Structures are given as C-alpha cells and as structure tokens.
C-alpha cells in the first residue's frame, strides 16, 4: 500500500512529532511505500541541524527514526510556505527532503491508499 503520513508538530510538540515519524517508520518496515508530508513546525524535522534535537516524552530518539527513514529512501515533503518561514530549505535539508506545495500533498492524499495525520 501507499501511505502519506502528515506531521504538523515538530519542536513545539516533540511527542506528537515522534509518534508521526514512528508511524511512518513502522509502515515502511511493514513493506509499504511511504511519503512523509511535513507542515507547520514539522518542517524542522527535515532540517539536518534540528531533527536530532527533537525529543519526545518517553519516546525513542527522533534521530534514529529519521535516519532509518532516510536510509530507506523515504521522501520528506516539506511545505514550501512553512519552510520559508522557518529558514528550512536546500541549504539545510536532510538528503531525502524537498519542497512541496499544498497541491502536491492534496493530490497524494487523493492518489495514495491511506493517509495518516499527526
């Protein structure tokens, strides 16, 4: 199945952010095709200088989860408007991160088999 996992929390709610990334990682480990959509504060997860500092309450390390997803080739789509407002972009992106617009996200929700939101 194809999953789009939408994450809206980042540094502002590290536990919810981590839960979203865990869901993406579990879906990938189960053999599904996964894309991660990051919007709002979640775009900081795509920032290679920030993601490893996001630590959820009683959660596994965000760094380990994200590194696993990157290693598996999971794309991270960072909301363009949200990223620009937080100085996140090509100069500090993770290897699998790219800018995406709301239209790309909405089309993915329509095309993919499942959508999960955190």
Coordinates of N, CA, C and O in Angstrom, one line a residue, residues 3-7 23-24 27 105 114-118:
X3 N 1.3 5.0 1.5 CA 0.9 5.8 2.7 C 1.5 7.2 2.5 O 2.6 7.4 2.2
X4 N 0.7 8.2 2.8 CA 1.2 9.6 3.1 C 1.0 9.8 4.6 O -0.1 9.7 5.1
X5 N 2.1 10.1 5.3 CA 2.0 10.4 6.7 C 2.2 11.9 6.9 O 3.3 12.4 6.6
X6 N 1.2 12.6 7.4 CA 1.2 14.0 7.6 C 1.6 14.3 9.0 O 0.9 13.9 9.9
X7 N 2.6 15.1 9.2 CA 3.0 15.5 10.5 C 3.0 17.0 10.6 O 3.6 17.7 9.8
X23 N 5.1 6.1 13.1 CA 4.1 5.5 12.2 C 4.6 5.4 10.8 O 4.5 4.3 10.2
X24 N 5.3 6.4 10.3 CA 5.9 6.3 9.0 C 7.0 5.2 9.0 O 7.0 4.4 8.0
X27 N 5.3 1.7 9.0 CA 4.7 1.4 7.7 C 5.7 1.0 6.7 O 5.6 0.0 6.0
X105 N 0.5 17.8 -2.0 CA 0.0 17.0 -0.9 C -1.4 16.5 -1.1 O -1.8 15.4 -0.9
X114 N -3.7 5.2 1.7 CA -4.0 5.6 3.0 C -3.3 6.9 3.4 O -2.2 7.2 2.9
X115 N -3.9 7.7 4.3 CA -3.3 8.9 4.8 C -3.4 8.9 6.4 O -4.5 8.5 6.9
X116 N -2.3 9.2 7.0 CA -2.3 9.2 8.5 C -1.9 10.6 8.9 O -1.0 11.2 8.2
X117 N -2.5 11.2 9.9 CA -2.1 12.6 10.3 C -1.8 12.6 11.8 O -2.4 12.0 12.6
X118 N -0.7 13.4 12.1 CA -0.2 13.6 13.4 C 0.0 15.0 13.7 O 0.4 15.7 12.8

